Amino acid sequence: MATAVVVVIFTVRQGSLSVLLIERAAEPSRGQWALPGGFLHEGESLDAAAKRKLEDETGVSDVFLEQLYTFDQLGEGRADIVVTYFALVDLARARMRADSEWRPAWQPVHPLPQLAFENERVVAYAEERLRNKLEYTNVVYSLLPRRFTLTQMQHVYEAILGESLDKRNFRRRVEGLGIIRETGQTSKEGAHRPAMLYEFVSREPMAF
């Protein structure tokens, strides 16, 4: 049986949750958008294939990456089994390929363009998993720079959840979780007074 790996790569762009898509340059589904993916190389593990695709498409590898779900085929694809992963990438760090064929582009999750191979099912599943992880993990570390303000962090949460959050409640909650700490440095944001910069206690996946 032919096994393929597909990776849902999320970022926050222009205040919205976005996903990396590839414009297909060959059949099947030539000209349509699809998630990055492909078949395993000889002797390659599933995790290694997912990391390879992530690095090929974004230039980074030291970010959150987790296996998502295994599908028995997707649409008219050639794979019998499709193992999906999802990853989170800080937009400022991503360096996409500059190809004119198999063109990569960030697209907002809402609304998605029409996708090949039922990939909208995969994106929806990944989005739900990501929202659930906000409740019990530090997963957003992978979407933020090493030092950030609480306002920046709140904007990431709002982009993922698709709703506005109360500033005071958000601050109280994240400070009480023990996943971030003050750096002792501040950042000037426009005409406002300098804002405290924070960092994650760990930039590795952790639950609370």
Backbone as JSON Lines, residues from 0, in Angstrom:
{"i":0,"aa":"M","n":[0.83,-1.2,0.0],"ca":[0.0,0.0,0.0],"c":[0.87,1.25,0.0]}
{"i":1,"aa":"A","n":[0.45,2.24,-0.75],"ca":[1.19,3.5,-0.84],"c":[0.78,4.41,0.32]}
{"i":2,"aa":"T","n":[1.79,4.9,1.06],"ca":[1.53,5.77,2.21],"c":[2.1,7.16,1.93]}
{"i":3,"aa":"A","n":[1.3,8.17,2.16],"ca":[1.73,9.56,1.99],"c":[1.63,10.3,3.31]}
{"i":4,"aa":"V","n":[2.43,11.34,3.43],"ca":[2.38,12.23,4.6],"c":[1.95,13.6,4.12]}
{"i":5,"aa":"V","n":[1.02,14.2,4.84],"ca":[0.52,15.55,4.54],"c":[0.67,16.39,5.81]}
{"i":6,"aa":"V","n":[1.12,17.63,5.65],"ca":[1.37,18.49,6.81],"c":[0.54,19.77,6.71]}
{"i":7,"aa":"V","n":[-0.24,20.03,7.74],"ca":[-0.98,21.29,7.87],"c":[-0.08,22.25,8.63]}
{"i":8,"aa":"I","n":[0.38,23.31,7.96],"ca":[1.3,24.28,8.57],"c":[0.53,25.57,8.81]}
{"i":9,"aa":"F","n":[0.3,25.86,10.08],"ca":[-0.44,27.06,10.46],"c":[0.51,28.2,10.84]}
{"i":10,"aa":"T","n":[0.07,29.42,10.58],"ca":[0.71,30.62,11.12],"c":[-0.38,31.64,11.41]}
{"i":11,"aa":"V","n":[0.0,32.75,12.03],"ca":[-0.94,33.87,12.18],"c":[-0.43,34.99,11.3]}
{"i":12,"aa":"R","n":[-1.26,35.42,10.38],"ca":[-0.88,36.41,9.37],"c":[-1.98,37.45,9.26]}
{"i":13,"aa":"Q","n":[-1.6,38.73,9.4],"ca":[-2.56,39.83,9.3],"c":[-3.76,39.6,10.23]}
{"i":14,"aa":"G","n":[-3.46,39.1,11.41],"ca":[-4.49,38.92,12.42],"c":[-5.38,37.71,12.26]}
{"i":15,"aa":"S","n":[-5.08,36.86,11.28],"ca":[-5.93,35.7,11.02],"c":[-5.11,34.42,11.0]}
{"i":16,"aa":"L","n":[-5.73,33.32,11.4],"ca":[-5.09,32.02,11.27],"c":[-4.99,31.67,9.79]}
{"i":17,"aa":"S","n":[-3.78,31.33,9.35],"ca":[-3.55,31.02,7.94],"c":[-2.86,29.67,7.82]}
{"i":18,"aa":"V","n":[-2.99,29.07,6.64],"ca":[-2.41,27.76,6.39],"c":[-1.6,27.81,5.09]}
{"i":19,"aa":"L","n":[-0.51,27.06,5.05],"ca":[0.34,27.03,3.87],"c":[-0.23,26.04,2.85]}
{"i":20,"aa":"L","n":[-0.49,26.52,1.64],"ca":[-1.01,25.68,0.57],"c":[-0.08,25.72,-0.63]}
{"i":21,"aa":"I","n":[-0.16,24.67,-1.44],"ca":[0.67,24.56,-2.64],"c":[-0.24,24.5,-3.86]}
{"i":22,"aa":"E","n":[0.06,25.34,-4.87],"ca":[-0.7,25.29,-6.12],"c":[-0.14,24.15,-6.97]}
{"i":23,"aa":"R","n":[-0.94,23.14,-7.22],"ca":[-0.46,21.94,-7.91],"c":[-0.13,22.25,-9.37]}
{"i":24,"aa":"A","n":[1.03,21.74,-9.81],"ca":[1.49,21.99,-11.18],"c":[1.37,20.75,-12.07]}
{"i":25,"aa":"A","n":[0.74,19.69,-11.57],"ca":[0.58,18.46,-12.34],"c":[-0.71,17.78,-11.95]}
{"i":26,"aa":"E","n":[-1.15,16.88,-12.81],"ca":[-2.34,16.08,-12.48],"c":[-1.98,15.04,-11.43]}
{"i":27,"aa":"P","n":[-2.93,14.6,-10.63],"ca":[-4.33,15.04,-10.63],"c":[-4.52,16.39,-9.94]}
{"i":28,"aa":"S","n":[-5.62,17.04,-10.27],"ca":[-6.0,18.32,-9.66],"c":[-5.01,19.43,-9.96]}
{"i":29,"aa":"R","n":[-4.48,19.45,-11.17],"ca":[-3.58,20.52,-11.59],"c":[-4.26,21.88,-11.45]}
{"i":30,"aa":"G","n":[-3.54,22.87,-10.9],"ca":[-4.06,24.21,-10.74],"c":[-4.84,24.43,-9.47]}
{"i":31,"aa":"Q","n":[-5.12,23.36,-8.73],"ca":[-5.83,23.51,-7.47],"c":[-4.85,23.64,-6.3]}
{"i":32,"aa":"W","n":[-5.35,24.18,-5.21],"ca":[-4.55,24.29,-4.0],"c":[-4.63,23.0,-3.2]}
{"i":33,"aa":"A","n":[-3.53,22.66,-2.55],"ca":[-3.49,21.46,-1.71],"c":[-2.47,21.66,-0.6]}
{"i":34,"aa":"L","n":[-2.59,20.86,0.44],"ca":[-1.61,20.9,1.53],"c":[-0.3,20.29,1.07]}
{"i":35,"aa":"P","n":[0.84,20.73,1.64],"ca":[2.1,20.11,1.3],"c":[2.14,18.67,1.77]}
{"i":36,"aa":"G","n":[2.7,17.83,0.93],"ca":[2.79,16.41,1.29],"c":[3.47,15.62,0.2]}
{"i":37,"aa":"G","n":[3.57,14.32,0.41],"ca":[4.2,13.46,-0.57],"c":[4.42,12.08,0.01]}
{"i":38,"aa":"F","n":[4.97,11.2,-0.82],"ca":[5.23,9.84,-0.41],"c":[6.51,9.76,0.41]}
{"i":39,"aa":"L","n":[6.61,8.7,1.2],"ca":[7.81,8.48,2.0],"c":[8.99,8.14,1.11]}
{"i":40,"aa":"H","n":[10.17,8.6,1.48],"ca":[11.39,8.13,0.84],"c":[11.71,6.74,1.36]}
{"i":41,"aa":"E","n":[12.51,6.01,0.61],"ca":[12.85,4.65,1.02],"c":[13.52,4.65,2.4]}
{"i":42,"aa":"G","n":[13.0,3.86,3.31],"ca":[13.56,3.75,4.65],"c":[13.23,4.91,5.57]}
{"i":43,"aa":"E","n":[12.4,5.82,5.12],"ca":[12.08,7.02,5.89],"c":[10.9,6.76,6.83]}
{"i":44,"aa":"S","n":[10.97,7.26,8.05],"ca":[9.87,7.13,8.99],"c":[8.83,8.21,8.72]}
{"i":45,"aa":"L","n":[7.64,8.04,9.28],"ca":[6.58,9.03,9.12],"c":[7.0,10.37,9.7]}
{"i":46,"aa":"D","n":[7.55,10.35,10.92],"ca":[7.97,11.61,11.56],"c":[9.05,12.31,10.75]}
{"i":47,"aa":"A","n":[10.0,11.53,10.22],"ca":[11.08,12.12,9.43],"c":[10.54,12.75,8.15]}
{"i":48,"aa":"A","n":[9.57,12.1,7.54],"ca":[8.97,12.65,6.31],"c":[8.23,13.96,6.6]}
{"i":49,"aa":"A","n":[7.52,14.0,7.72],"ca":[6.8,15.23,8.09],"c":[7.78,16.36,8.36]}
{"i":50,"aa":"K","n":[8.87,16.08,9.07],"ca":[9.88,17.11,9.34],"c":[10.53,17.59,8.05]}
{"i":51,"aa":"R","n":[10.76,16.67,7.13],"ca":[11.37,17.04,5.83],"c":[10.45,17.99,5.07]}
{"i":52,"aa":"K","n":[9.16,17.66,5.02],"ca":[8.22,18.53,4.3],"c":[8.13,19.89,4.96]}
{"i":53,"aa":"L","n":[8.1,19.92,6.29],"ca":[8.04,21.19,7.01],"c":[9.24,22.07,6.7]}
{"i":54,"aa":"E","n":[10.43,21.48,6.75],"ca":[11.64,22.26,6.5],"c":[11.74,22.67,5.03]}
{"i":55,"aa":"D","n":[11.34,21.79,4.13],"ca":[11.37,22.12,2.7],"c":[10.5,23.35,2.4]}
{"i":56,"aa":"E","n":[9.35,23.42,3.05],"ca":[8.37,24.46,2.73],"c":[8.58,25.76,3.51]}
{"i":57,"aa":"T","n":[9.14,25.69,4.72],"ca":[9.23,26.89,5.56],"c":[10.66,27.25,5.97]}
{"i":58,"aa":"G","n":[11.61,26.32,5.79],"ca":[12.99,26.59,6.19],"c":[13.24,26.43,7.68]}
{"i":59,"aa":"V","n":[12.24,25.99,8.44],"ca":[12.43,25.8,9.88],"c":[12.06,24.37,10.25]}
{"i":60,"aa":"S","n":[12.65,23.91,11.35],"ca":[12.35,22.56,11.81],"c":[12.14,22.5,13.32]}
{"i":61,"aa":"D","n":[12.64,23.51,14.05],"ca":[12.56,23.49,15.51],"c":[11.28,24.16,16.0]}
{"i":62,"aa":"V","n":[10.14,23.66,15.5],"ca":[8.84,24.23,15.85],"c":[7.9,23.09,16.25]}
{"i":63,"aa":"F","n":[6.72,23.48,16.73],"ca":[5.75,22.47,17.13],"c":[5.29,21.66,15.93]}
{"i":64,"aa":"L","n":[5.38,20.32,16.04],"ca":[4.95,19.41,14.98],"c":[4.39,18.16,15.64]}
{"i":65,"aa":"E","n":[3.17,17.79,15.28],"ca":[2.52,16.65,15.94],"c":[1.69,15.87,14.93]}
{"i":66,"aa":"Q","n":[1.69,14.54,15.08],"ca":[0.85,13.71,14.22],"c":[-0.61,13.99,14.54]}
{"i":67,"aa":"L","n":[-1.41,14.07,13.5],"ca":[-2.8,14.5,13.63],"c":[-3.77,13.34,13.51]}
{"i":68,"aa":"Y","n":[-3.8,12.68,12.35],"ca":[-4.8,11.65,12.09],"c":[-4.37,10.86,10.86]}
{"i":69,"aa":"T","n":[-4.86,9.63,10.77],"ca":[-4.59,8.79,9.6],"c":[-5.88,8.58,8.82]}
{"i":70,"aa":"F","n":[-5.86,8.94,7.55],"ca":[-7.03,8.81,6.69],"c":[-6.83,7.65,5.72]}
{"i":71,"aa":"D","n":[-7.9,6.92,5.44],"ca":[-7.88,5.91,4.36],"c":[-8.24,6.64,3.07]}
{"i":72,"aa":"Q","n":[-7.2,7.03,2.34],"ca":[-7.34,7.78,1.1],"c":[-7.95,9.16,1.37]}
{"i":73,"aa":"L","n":[-7.74,10.06,0.43],"ca":[-8.34,11.39,0.46],"c":[-8.64,11.78,-0.97]}
{"i":74,"aa":"G","n":[-9.9,11.92,-1.28],"ca":[-10.27,12.34,-2.63],"c":[-9.75,11.38,-3.69]}
{"i":75,"aa":"E","n":[-9.14,11.96,-4.73],"ca":[-8.63,11.17,-5.87],"c":[-7.11,11.03,-5.82]}
{"i":76,"aa":"G","n":[-6.54,11.15,-4.62],"ca":[-5.1,11.01,-4.49],"c":[-4.64,9.58,-4.75]}
{"i":77,"aa":"R","n":[-3.34,9.42,-4.94],"ca":[-2.79,8.11,-5.29],"c":[-2.41,7.29,-4.07]}
{"i":78,"aa":"A","n":[-2.47,7.86,-2.89],"ca":[-2.07,7.14,-1.69],"c":[-3.24,6.34,-1.12]}
{"i":79,"aa":"D","n":[-2.93,5.13,-0.63],"ca":[-3.94,4.32,0.03],"c":[-4.17,4.8,1.46]}
{"i":80,"aa":"I","n":[-3.08,5.24,2.11],"ca":[-3.14,5.74,3.48],"c":[-2.46,7.1,3.52]}
{"i":81,"aa":"V","n":[-3.12,8.07,4.15],"ca":[-2.55,9.41,4.29],"c":[-2.42,9.72,5.78]}
{"i":82,"aa":"V","n":[-1.18,9.87,6.24],"ca":[-0.91,10.2,7.63],"c":[-0.69,11.71,7.71]}
{"i":83,"aa":"T","n":[-1.5,12.38,8.48],"ca":[-1.46,13.84,8.54],"c":[-0.78,14.32,9.82]}
{"i":84,"aa":"Y","n":[-0.11,15.46,9.7],"ca":[0.54,16.14,10.82],"c":[0.09,17.59,10.8]}
{"i":85,"aa":"F","n":[0.3,18.28,11.92],"ca":[0.13,19.73,11.88],"c":[1.27,20.41,12.62]}
{"i":86,"aa":"A","n":[1.62,21.59,12.12],"ca":[2.76,22.34,12.64],"c":[2.36,23.8,12.81]}
{"i":87,"aa":"L","n":[3.09,24.49,13.7],"ca":[2.85,25.91,13.96],"c":[4.14,26.67,13.74]}
{"i":88,"aa":"V","n":[4.1,27.73,12.93],"ca":[5.3,28.45,12.53],"c":[5.09,29.95,12.71]}
{"i":89,"aa":"D","n":[6.04,30.6,13.34],"ca":[6.04,32.06,13.44],"c":[6.3,32.63,12.04]}
{"i":90,"aa":"L","n":[5.39,33.46,11.56],"ca":[5.49,33.98,10.19],"c":[6.83,34.66,9.93]}
{"i":91,"aa":"A","n":[7.37,35.35,10.93],"ca":[8.62,36.09,10.75],"c":[9.8,35.16,10.49]}
{"i":92,"aa":"R","n":[9.69,33.91,10.89],"ca":[10.79,32.96,10.71],"c":[10.67,32.14,9.43]}
{"i":93,"aa":"A","n":[9.47,32.06,8.88],"ca":[9.24,31.19,7.73],"c":[9.89,31.75,6.47]}
{"i":94,"aa":"R","n":[10.53,30.89,5.72],"ca":[11.17,31.25,4.45],"c":[10.67,30.29,3.37]}
{"i":95,"aa":"M","n":[9.63,30.69,2.67],"ca":[9.02,29.79,1.7],"c":[9.84,29.68,0.43]}
{"i":96,"aa":"R","n":[9.66,28.56,-0.27],"ca":[10.31,28.37,-1.55],"c":[9.82,29.43,-2.55]}
{"i":97,"aa":"A","n":[10.73,29.87,-3.41],"ca":[10.37,30.89,-4.41],"c":[10.13,30.24,-5.77]}
{"i":98,"aa":"D","n":[9.29,29.2,-5.8],"ca":[9.04,28.47,-7.04],"c":[7.87,29.1,-7.8]}
{"i":99,"aa":"S","n":[7.99,29.11,-9.13],"ca":[6.87,29.55,-9.95],"c":[5.93,28.38,-10.22]}
{"i":100,"aa":"E","n":[6.47,27.14,-10.2],"ca":[5.65,25.94,-10.25],"c":[5.55,25.36,-8.85]}
{"i":101,"aa":"W","n":[4.44,24.68,-8.56],"ca":[4.18,24.18,-7.22],"c":[4.34,25.34,-6.22]}
{"i":102,"aa":"R","n":[3.68,26.45,-6.57],"ca":[3.83,27.71,-5.84],"c":[3.22,27.62,-4.45]}
{"i":103,"aa":"P","n":[4.0,27.94,-3.41],"ca":[3.44,27.97,-2.06],"c":[2.87,29.35,-1.73]}
{"i":104,"aa":"A","n":[1.85,29.38,-0.88],"ca":[1.28,30.65,-0.45],"c":[0.5,30.45,0.85]}
{"i":105,"aa":"W","n":[0.53,31.47,1.7],"ca":[-0.3,31.46,2.89],"c":[-1.71,31.86,2.5]}
{"i":106,"aa":"Q","n":[-2.69,31.09,2.96],"ca":[-4.08,31.39,2.69],"c":[-4.85,31.4,4.01]}
{"i":107,"aa":"P","n":[-5.79,32.35,4.2],"ca":[-6.57,32.35,5.44],"c":[-7.39,31.07,5.56]}
{"i":108,"aa":"V","n":[-7.52,30.59,6.78],"ca":[-8.32,29.38,7.02],"c":[-9.8,29.65,6.78]}
{"i":109,"aa":"H","n":[-10.21,30.89,7.03],"ca":[-11.61,31.28,6.8],"c":[-11.65,32.53,5.95]}
{"i":110,"aa":"P","n":[-12.09,32.45,4.66],"ca":[-12.53,31.21,4.02],"c":[-11.37,30.55,3.27]}
{"i":111,"aa":"L","n":[-11.4,29.23,3.18],"ca":[-10.41,28.51,2.4],"c":[-10.8,28.52,0.92]}
{"i":112,"aa":"P","n":[-9.8,28.54,0.02],"ca":[-10.13,28.29,-1.39],"c":[-10.52,26.82,-1.56]}
{"i":113,"aa":"Q","n":[-11.02,26.47,-2.72],"ca":[-11.33,25.06,-2.98],"c":[-10.02,24.26,-2.98]}
{"i":114,"aa":"L","n":[-10.01,23.16,-2.24],"ca":[-8.8,22.36,-2.1],"c":[-8.94,21.01,-2.78]}
{"i":115,"aa":"A","n":[-7.81,20.49,-3.25],"ca":[-7.77,19.16,-3.84],"c":[-7.78,18.1,-2.74]}
{"i":116,"aa":"F","n":[-8.17,16.89,-3.12],"ca":[-8.04,15.7,-2.27],"c":[-8.74,15.82,-0.92]}
{"i":117,"aa":"E","n":[-9.85,16.53,-0.88],"ca":[-10.6,16.69,0.37],"c":[-9.74,17.28,1.49]}
{"i":118,"aa":"N","n":[-8.76,18.09,1.12],"ca":[-7.85,18.63,2.12],"c":[-8.54,19.56,3.11]}
{"i":119,"aa":"E","n":[-9.72,20.08,2.77],"ca":[-10.44,20.91,3.72],"c":[-10.82,20.12,4.97]}
{"i":120,"aa":"R","n":[-11.02,18.81,4.83],"ca":[-11.3,17.95,5.98],"c":[-10.1,17.93,6.93]}
{"i":121,"aa":"V","n":[-8.92,17.86,6.36],"ca":[-7.7,17.81,7.16],"c":[-7.49,19.13,7.89]}
{"i":122,"aa":"V","n":[-7.68,20.24,7.18],"ca":[-7.5,21.56,7.79],"c":[-8.49,21.74,8.94]}
{"i":123,"aa":"A","n":[-9.74,21.36,8.74],"ca":[-10.75,21.5,9.79],"c":[-10.39,20.66,11.01]}
{"i":124,"aa":"Y","n":[-9.91,19.46,10.79],"ca":[-9.51,18.59,11.89],"c":[-8.34,19.2,12.66]}
{"i":125,"aa":"A","n":[-7.37,19.74,11.92],"ca":[-6.2,20.35,12.55],"c":[-6.58,21.6,13.33]}
{"i":126,"aa":"E","n":[-7.48,22.41,12.76],"ca":[-7.92,23.63,13.45],"c":[-8.61,23.28,14.77]}
{"i":127,"aa":"E","n":[-9.45,22.25,14.76],"ca":[-10.12,21.84,15.99],"c":[-9.11,21.35,17.03]}
{"i":128,"aa":"R","n":[-8.12,20.56,16.59],"ca":[-7.09,20.08,17.51],"c":[-6.33,21.26,18.11]}
{"i":129,"aa":"L","n":[-5.99,22.24,17.28],"ca":[-5.24,23.4,17.77],"c":[-6.05,24.17,18.8]}
{"i":130,"aa":"R","n":[-7.32,24.42,18.53],"ca":[-8.15,25.15,19.49],"c":[-8.24,24.41,20.83]}
{"i":131,"aa":"N","n":[-8.37,23.09,20.75],"ca":[-8.44,22.3,21.98],"c":[-7.13,22.38,22.77]}
{"i":132,"aa":"K","n":[-6.02,22.43,22.06],"ca":[-4.72,22.46,22.73],"c":[-4.48,23.78,23.47]}
{"i":133,"aa":"L","n":[-5.16,24.84,23.07],"ca":[-5.03,26.1,23.8],"c":[-5.47,25.95,25.24]}
{"i":134,"aa":"E","n":[-6.36,24.99,25.5],"ca":[-6.93,24.83,26.83],"c":[-5.96,24.18,27.82]}
{"i":135,"aa":"Y","n":[-4.98,23.43,27.31],"ca":[-4.16,22.67,28.26],"c":[-2.67,22.58,27.91]}
{"i":136,"aa":"T","n":[-2.21,23.32,26.9],"ca":[-0.8,23.28,26.54],"c":[-0.27,24.7,26.27]}
{"i":137,"aa":"N","n":[1.05,24.78,26.11],"ca":[1.73,26.04,25.78],"c":[1.97,26.16,24.28]}
{"i":138,"aa":"V","n":[1.16,25.51,23.48],"ca":[1.41,25.31,22.05],"c":[1.7,26.61,21.29]}
{"i":139,"aa":"V","n":[1.19,27.75,21.75],"ca":[1.38,28.99,20.99],"c":[2.82,29.49,21.01]}
{"i":140,"aa":"Y","n":[3.7,28.85,21.8],"ca":[5.11,29.27,21.8],"c":[5.68,29.26,20.38]}
{"i":141,"aa":"S","n":[5.15,28.37,19.55],"ca":[5.69,28.2,18.21],"c":[5.2,29.26,17.22]}
{"i":142,"aa":"L","n":[4.23,30.07,17.65],"ca":[3.68,31.12,16.8],"c":[4.15,32.51,17.2]}
{"i":143,"aa":"L","n":[4.99,32.58,18.23],"ca":[5.45,33.86,18.74],"c":[6.97,33.95,18.72]}
{"i":144,"aa":"P","n":[7.51,35.18,18.66],"ca":[8.96,35.33,18.77],"c":[9.42,34.96,20.18]}
{"i":145,"aa":"R","n":[10.72,34.91,20.4],"ca":[11.23,34.5,21.71],"c":[10.79,35.46,22.8]}
{"i":146,"aa":"R","n":[10.68,36.73,22.49],"ca":[10.2,37.72,23.45],"c":[9.01,38.45,22.84]}
{"i":147,"aa":"F","n":[7.97,38.62,23.63],"ca":[6.71,39.12,23.11],"c":[5.94,39.83,24.22]}
{"i":148,"aa":"T","n":[5.0,40.64,23.84],"ca":[4.11,41.29,24.81],"c":[2.87,40.42,25.01]}
{"i":149,"aa":"L","n":[2.16,40.67,26.1],"ca":[0.92,39.93,26.33],"c":[-0.13,40.28,25.27]}
{"i":150,"aa":"T","n":[-0.06,41.51,24.75],"ca":[-0.98,41.89,23.67],"c":[-0.73,41.03,22.44]}
{"i":151,"aa":"Q","n":[0.55,40.82,22.09],"ca":[0.87,39.96,20.95],"c":[0.36,38.55,21.19]}
{"i":152,"aa":"M","n":[0.54,38.05,22.38],"ca":[0.09,36.7,22.72],"c":[-1.43,36.6,22.62]}
{"i":153,"aa":"Q","n":[-2.12,37.61,23.12],"ca":[-3.58,37.62,23.06],"c":[-4.06,37.63,21.62]}
{"i":154,"aa":"H","n":[-3.4,38.38,20.76],"ca":[-3.8,38.42,19.35],"c":[-3.67,37.05,18.68]}
{"i":155,"aa":"V","n":[-2.67,36.27,19.08],"ca":[-2.52,34.92,18.54],"c":[-3.69,34.04,18.99]}
{"i":156,"aa":"Y","n":[-4.03,34.11,20.27],"ca":[-5.17,33.35,20.76],"c":[-6.45,33.75,20.02]}
{"i":157,"aa":"E","n":[-6.65,35.04,19.83],"ca":[-7.85,35.52,19.17],"c":[-7.91,35.06,17.71]}
{"i":158,"aa":"A","n":[-6.76,35.02,17.04],"ca":[-6.72,34.57,15.65],"c":[-7.12,33.09,15.56]}
{"i":159,"aa":"I","n":[-6.66,32.3,16.52],"ca":[-6.97,30.87,16.5],"c":[-8.43,30.62,16.86]}
{"i":160,"aa":"L","n":[-8.93,31.32,17.87],"ca":[-10.29,31.1,18.35],"c":[-11.34,31.81,17.49]}
{"i":161,"aa":"G","n":[-10.89,32.84,16.75],"ca":[-11.82,33.58,15.92],"c":[-12.77,34.46,16.71]}
{"i":162,"aa":"E","n":[-12.32,34.94,17.87],"ca":[-13.15,35.81,18.69],"c":[-12.27,36.7,19.55]}
{"i":163,"aa":"S","n":[-12.85,37.82,20.01],"ca":[-12.12,38.73,20.88],"c":[-12.14,38.21,22.32]}
{"i":164,"aa":"L","n":[-11.06,38.5,23.06],"ca":[-10.95,38.08,24.45],"c":[-10.81,39.3,25.34]}
{"i":165,"aa":"D","n":[-11.33,39.2,26.54],"ca":[-11.19,40.27,27.51],"c":[-9.73,40.36,27.96]}
{"i":166,"aa":"K","n":[-9.16,41.56,27.88],"ca":[-7.73,41.74,28.15],"c":[-7.36,41.35,29.58]}
{"i":167,"aa":"R","n":[-8.15,41.79,30.55],"ca":[-7.81,41.5,31.95],"c":[-7.92,40.01,32.26]}
{"i":168,"aa":"N","n":[-8.97,39.37,31.77],"ca":[-9.14,37.94,32.02],"c":[-8.04,37.13,31.35]}
{"i":169,"aa":"F","n":[-7.68,37.54,30.13],"ca":[-6.62,36.83,29.42],"c":[-5.3,36.96,30.19]}
{"i":170,"aa":"R","n":[-4.96,38.16,30.6],"ca":[-3.72,38.39,31.33],"c":[-3.69,37.55,32.61]}
{"i":171,"aa":"R","n":[-4.79,37.56,33.34],"ca":[-4.86,36.82,34.6],"c":[-4.67,35.33,34.36]}
{"i":172,"aa":"R","n":[-5.3,34.82,33.3],"ca":[-5.24,33.38,33.04],"c":[-3.84,32.94,32.65]}
{"i":173,"aa":"V","n":[-3.23,33.61,31.66],"ca":[-1.93,33.13,31.18],"c":[-0.83,33.34,32.21]}
{"i":174,"aa":"E","n":[-0.92,34.41,33.0],"ca":[0.09,34.61,34.04],"c":[-0.06,33.56,35.14]}
{"i":175,"aa":"G","n":[-1.32,33.11,35.37],"ca":[-1.55,32.11,36.4],"c":[-1.16,30.7,36.0]}
{"i":176,"aa":"L","n":[-0.96,30.46,34.71],"ca":[-0.63,29.12,34.25],"c":[0.84,28.75,34.5]}
{"i":177,"aa":"G","n":[1.7,29.77,34.65],"ca":[3.11,29.49,34.89],"c":[3.89,29.07,33.66]}
{"i":178,"aa":"I","n":[3.37,29.38,32.46],"ca":[4.08,28.98,31.24],"c":[4.91,30.12,30.66]}
{"i":179,"aa":"I","n":[4.69,31.35,31.15],"ca":[5.48,32.49,30.69],"c":[6.06,33.22,31.89]}
{"i":180,"aa":"R","n":[7.08,34.05,31.63],"ca":[7.69,34.84,32.7],"c":[8.15,36.17,32.12]}
{"i":181,"aa":"E","n":[8.23,37.17,33.0],"ca":[8.71,38.48,32.58],"c":[10.2,38.4,32.28]}
{"i":182,"aa":"T","n":[10.63,39.19,31.29],"ca":[12.06,39.22,30.94],"c":[12.78,40.38,31.61]}
{"i":183,"aa":"G","n":[12.02,41.34,32.16],"ca":[12.63,42.55,32.72],"c":[12.88,43.62,31.68]}
{"i":184,"aa":"Q","n":[12.53,43.33,30.42],"ca":[12.68,44.29,29.34],"c":[11.31,44.73,28.84]}
{"i":185,"aa":"T","n":[11.28,45.87,28.21],"ca":[10.02,46.4,27.7],"c":[10.13,46.72,26.21]}
{"i":186,"aa":"S","n":[8.97,46.9,25.6],"ca":[8.89,47.24,24.18],"c":[7.95,48.41,24.02]}
{"i":187,"aa":"K","n":[8.36,49.4,23.22],"ca":[7.54,50.57,22.95],"c":[6.59,50.26,21.8]}
{"i":188,"aa":"E","n":[5.29,50.38,22.04],"ca":[4.3,50.1,21.01],"c":[3.52,51.36,20.68]}
{"i":189,"aa":"G","n":[3.9,52.05,19.64],"ca":[3.22,53.27,19.22],"c":[3.27,54.33,20.28]}
{"i":190,"aa":"A","n":[2.12,54.98,20.54],"ca":[2.06,56.08,21.5],"c":[1.81,55.58,22.92]}
{"i":191,"aa":"H","n":[1.64,54.27,23.06],"ca":[1.35,53.72,24.38],"c":[2.62,53.64,25.23]}
{"i":192,"aa":"R","n":[2.42,53.48,26.51],"ca":[3.57,53.33,27.4],"c":[4.26,52.0,27.11]}
{"i":193,"aa":"P","n":[5.55,51.89,27.43],"ca":[6.29,50.64,27.15],"c":[5.59,49.43,27.78]}
{"i":194,"aa":"A","n":[5.54,48.32,27.03],"ca":[4.89,47.1,27.5],"c":[5.95,46.08,27.9]}
{"i":195,"aa":"M","n":[5.66,45.35,28.97],"ca":[6.59,44.33,29.44],"c":[6.74,43.22,28.4]}
{"i":196,"aa":"L","n":[7.98,42.78,28.2],"ca":[8.25,41.65,27.32],"c":[8.29,40.37,28.15]}
{"i":197,"aa":"Y","n":[7.68,39.33,27.6],"ca":[7.64,38.02,28.25],"c":[8.35,37.0,27.4]}
{"i":198,"aa":"E","n":[8.62,35.85,28.0],"ca":[9.14,34.71,27.28],"c":[8.51,33.45,27.86]}
{"i":199,"aa":"F","n":[8.51,32.37,27.07],"ca":[7.98,31.11,27.58],"c":[9.0,30.46,28.5]}
{"i":200,"aa":"V","n":[8.5,29.86,29.58],"ca":[9.37,29.12,30.49],"c":[10.07,28.0,29.73]}
{"i":201,"aa":"S","n":[9.35,27.39,28.79],"ca":[9.94,26.35,27.94],"c":[9.4,26.51,26.54]}
{"i":202,"aa":"R","n":[10.29,26.45,25.56],"ca":[9.86,26.45,24.17],"c":[9.84,25.02,23.63]}
{"i":203,"aa":"E","n":[9.33,24.15,24.41],"ca":[9.06,22.76,24.07],"c":[7.62,22.48,24.5]}
{"i":204,"aa":"P","n":[6.95,21.53,23.84],"ca":[5.56,21.25,24.22],"c":[5.45,20.83,25.68]}
{"i":205,"aa":"M","n":[4.49,21.44,26.39],"ca":[4.22,21.07,27.78],"c":[2.74,21.28,28.06]}
{"i":206,"aa":"A","n":[2.21,20.45,28.96],"ca":[0.8,20.56,29.35],"c":[0.71,21.18,30.72]}
{"i":207,"aa":"F","n":[-0.44,21.76,31.02],"ca":[-0.66,22.33,32.34],"c":[-2.03,21.92,32.87]}
